[in-house]
CSV table of N, CA and C in Angstrom, one decimal:
chain,number,residue,atom,x,y,z
A,1,MET,N,131.3,113.0,85.8
A,1,MET,CA,130.2,112.1,86.1
A,1,MET,C,130.1,111.7,87.6
A,2,PHE,N,131.3,111.5,88.2
A,2,PHE,CA,131.4,111.1,89.6
A,2,PHE,C,130.8,112.2,90.5
A,3,VAL,N,131.0,113.5,90.1
A,3,VAL,CA,130.5,114.6,90.8
A,3,VAL,C,128.9,114.6,90.8
A,4,ILE,N,128.3,114.3,89.7
A,4,ILE,CA,126.9,114.2,89.6
A,4,ILE,C,126.3,113.2,90.6
A,5,PHE,N,126.9,112.0,90.7
A,5,PHE,CA,126.4,111.0,91.6
A,5,PHE,C,126.7,111.4,93.0
A,6,LYS,N,127.8,112.0,93.3
A,6,LYS,CA,128.1,112.4,94.6
A,6,LYS,C,127.1,113.5,95.1
A,7,TYR,N,126.8,114.4,94.3
A,7,TYR,CA,125.8,115.5,94.8
A,7,TYR,C,124.4,114.9,94.8
A,8,SER,N,124.0,114.1,93.9
A,8,SER,CA,122.7,113.5,93.9
A,8,SER,C,122.5,112.7,95.2
A,9,ASP,N,123.5,111.9,95.6
A,9,ASP,CA,123.5,111.1,96.8
A,9,ASP,C,123.4,112.0,98.0
A,10,HIS,N,124.1,113.1,98.0
A,10,HIS,CA,124.0,114.1,99.1
A,10,HIS,C,122.6,114.7,99.2
A,11,ASN,N,122.1,115.0,98.1
A,11,ASN,CA,120.7,115.6,98.1
A,11,ASN,C,119.7,114.6,98.6
A,12,LEU,N,119.8,113.4,98.2
A,12,LEU,CA,118.9,112.3,98.6
A,12,LEU,C,119.0,112.2,100.2
A,13,ASN,N,120.2,112.2,100.7
A,13,ASN,CA,120.4,112.0,102.1
A,13,ASN,C,119.8,113.2,102.9
A,14,ARG,N,120.0,114.4,102.3
A,14,ARG,CA,119.4,115.6,103.0
A,14,ARG,C,117.9,115.6,102.9
A,15,THR,N,117.3,115.1,101.9
A,15,THR,CA,115.8,115.0,101.8
A,15,THR,C,115.3,113.9,102.8
A,16,ILE,N,116.0,112.8,102.9
A,16,ILE,CA,115.6,111.8,103.9
A,16,ILE,C,115.7,112.4,105.3
A,17,GLN,N,116.7,113.1,105.6
A,17,GLN,CA,116.9,113.7,106.9
A,17,GLN,C,115.8,114.7,107.2
A,18,ALA,N,115.4,115.5,106.2
A,18,ALA,CA,114.3,116.4,106.4
A,18,ALA,C,113.0,115.7,106.6
A,19,CYS,N,112.8,114.7,105.9
A,19,CYS,CA,111.6,113.9,106.1
A,19,CYS,C,111.6,113.3,107.6
A,20,MET,N,112.7,112.8,108.0
A,20,MET,CA,112.8,112.2,109.4
A,20,MET,C,112.5,113.3,110.4
A,21,VAL,N,113.0,114.5,110.2
A,21,VAL,CA,112.8,115.6,111.2
A,21,VAL,C,111.3,115.9,111.2
A,22,ALA,N,110.6,115.9,110.1
A,22,ALA,CA,109.2,116.2,110.0
A,22,ALA,C,108.4,115.1,110.7
A,23,GLN,N,108.9,113.8,110.5
A,23,GLN,CA,108.2,112.7,111.2
A,23,GLN,C,108.3,112.9,112.7
A,24,LYS,N,109.5,113.3,113.2
A,24,LYS,CA,109.8,113.4,114.6
A,24,LYS,C,108.9,114.5,115.2
A,25,GLN,N,108.7,115.6,114.5
A,25,GLN,CA,107.9,116.7,115.0
A,25,GLN,C,106.4,116.4,115.0
A,26,THR,N,106.0,115.5,114.1
A,26,THR,CA,104.5,115.3,114.0
A,26,THR,C,104.1,114.0,114.7
A,27,SER,N,105.0,113.2,115.2
A,27,SER,CA,104.7,111.9,115.8
A,27,SER,C,104.9,112.0,117.4
A,28,GLU,N,103.9,111.3,118.1
A,28,GLU,CA,104.1,111.2,119.5
A,28,GLU,C,105.1,110.2,119.9
A,29,THR,N,105.1,109.1,119.2
A,29,THR,CA,106.1,108.1,119.4
A,29,THR,C,107.0,108.0,118.2
A,30,PHE,N,108.3,108.2,118.4
A,30,PHE,CA,109.2,108.3,117.3
A,30,PHE,C,110.2,107.2,117.3
A,31,ASP,N,110.2,106.4,116.2
A,31,ASP,CA,111.2,105.3,116.1
A,31,ASP,C,112.1,105.6,114.9
A,32,ILE,N,113.4,105.8,115.1
A,32,ILE,CA,114.2,106.3,114.0
A,32,ILE,C,114.3,105.3,112.8
A,33,GLU,N,114.3,104.1,113.1
A,33,GLU,CA,114.4,103.1,112.0
A,33,GLU,C,113.2,103.0,111.2
A,34,LYS,N,112.0,103.1,111.8
A,34,LYS,CA,110.7,103.1,111.1
A,34,LYS,C,110.6,104.3,110.3
A,35,SER,N,111.0,105.4,110.9
A,35,SER,CA,111.0,106.7,110.2
A,35,SER,C,111.9,106.7,108.9
A,36,LYS,N,113.1,106.2,109.1
A,36,LYS,CA,114.0,106.2,108.0
A,36,LYS,C,113.5,105.3,106.8
A,37,LYS,N,112.9,104.1,107.2
A,37,LYS,CA,112.4,103.2,106.2
A,37,LYS,C,111.2,103.9,105.5
A,38,PHE,N,110.3,104.5,106.2
A,38,PHE,CA,109.2,105.2,105.7
A,38,PHE,C,109.6,106.3,104.7
A,39,CYS,N,110.6,107.1,105.1
A,39,CYS,CA,111.0,108.2,104.2
A,39,CYS,C,111.7,107.7,103.0
A,40,LYS,N,112.5,106.6,103.1
A,40,LYS,CA,113.2,106.0,101.9
A,40,LYS,C,112.1,105.5,100.9
A,41,GLU,N,111.1,104.9,101.4
A,41,GLU,CA,110.0,104.3,100.5
A,41,GLU,C,109.3,105.4,99.8
A,42,LYS,N,109.0,106.5,100.5
A,42,LYS,CA,108.2,107.6,100.0
A,42,LYS,C,109.0,108.4,99.0
A,43,ILE,N,110.3,108.5,99.2
A,43,ILE,CA,111.2,109.3,98.3
A,43,ILE,C,111.7,108.4,97.2
């Protein structure tokens, strides 16, 4: 059971990071905290 939570947390972090990279590439002004908050809310 611990393994499932460990991997799901890892996948969530990877998804958030991918979202942040996309935000950085499409935004003229990039704020890492705003981007992280936005991605966590959307995911």
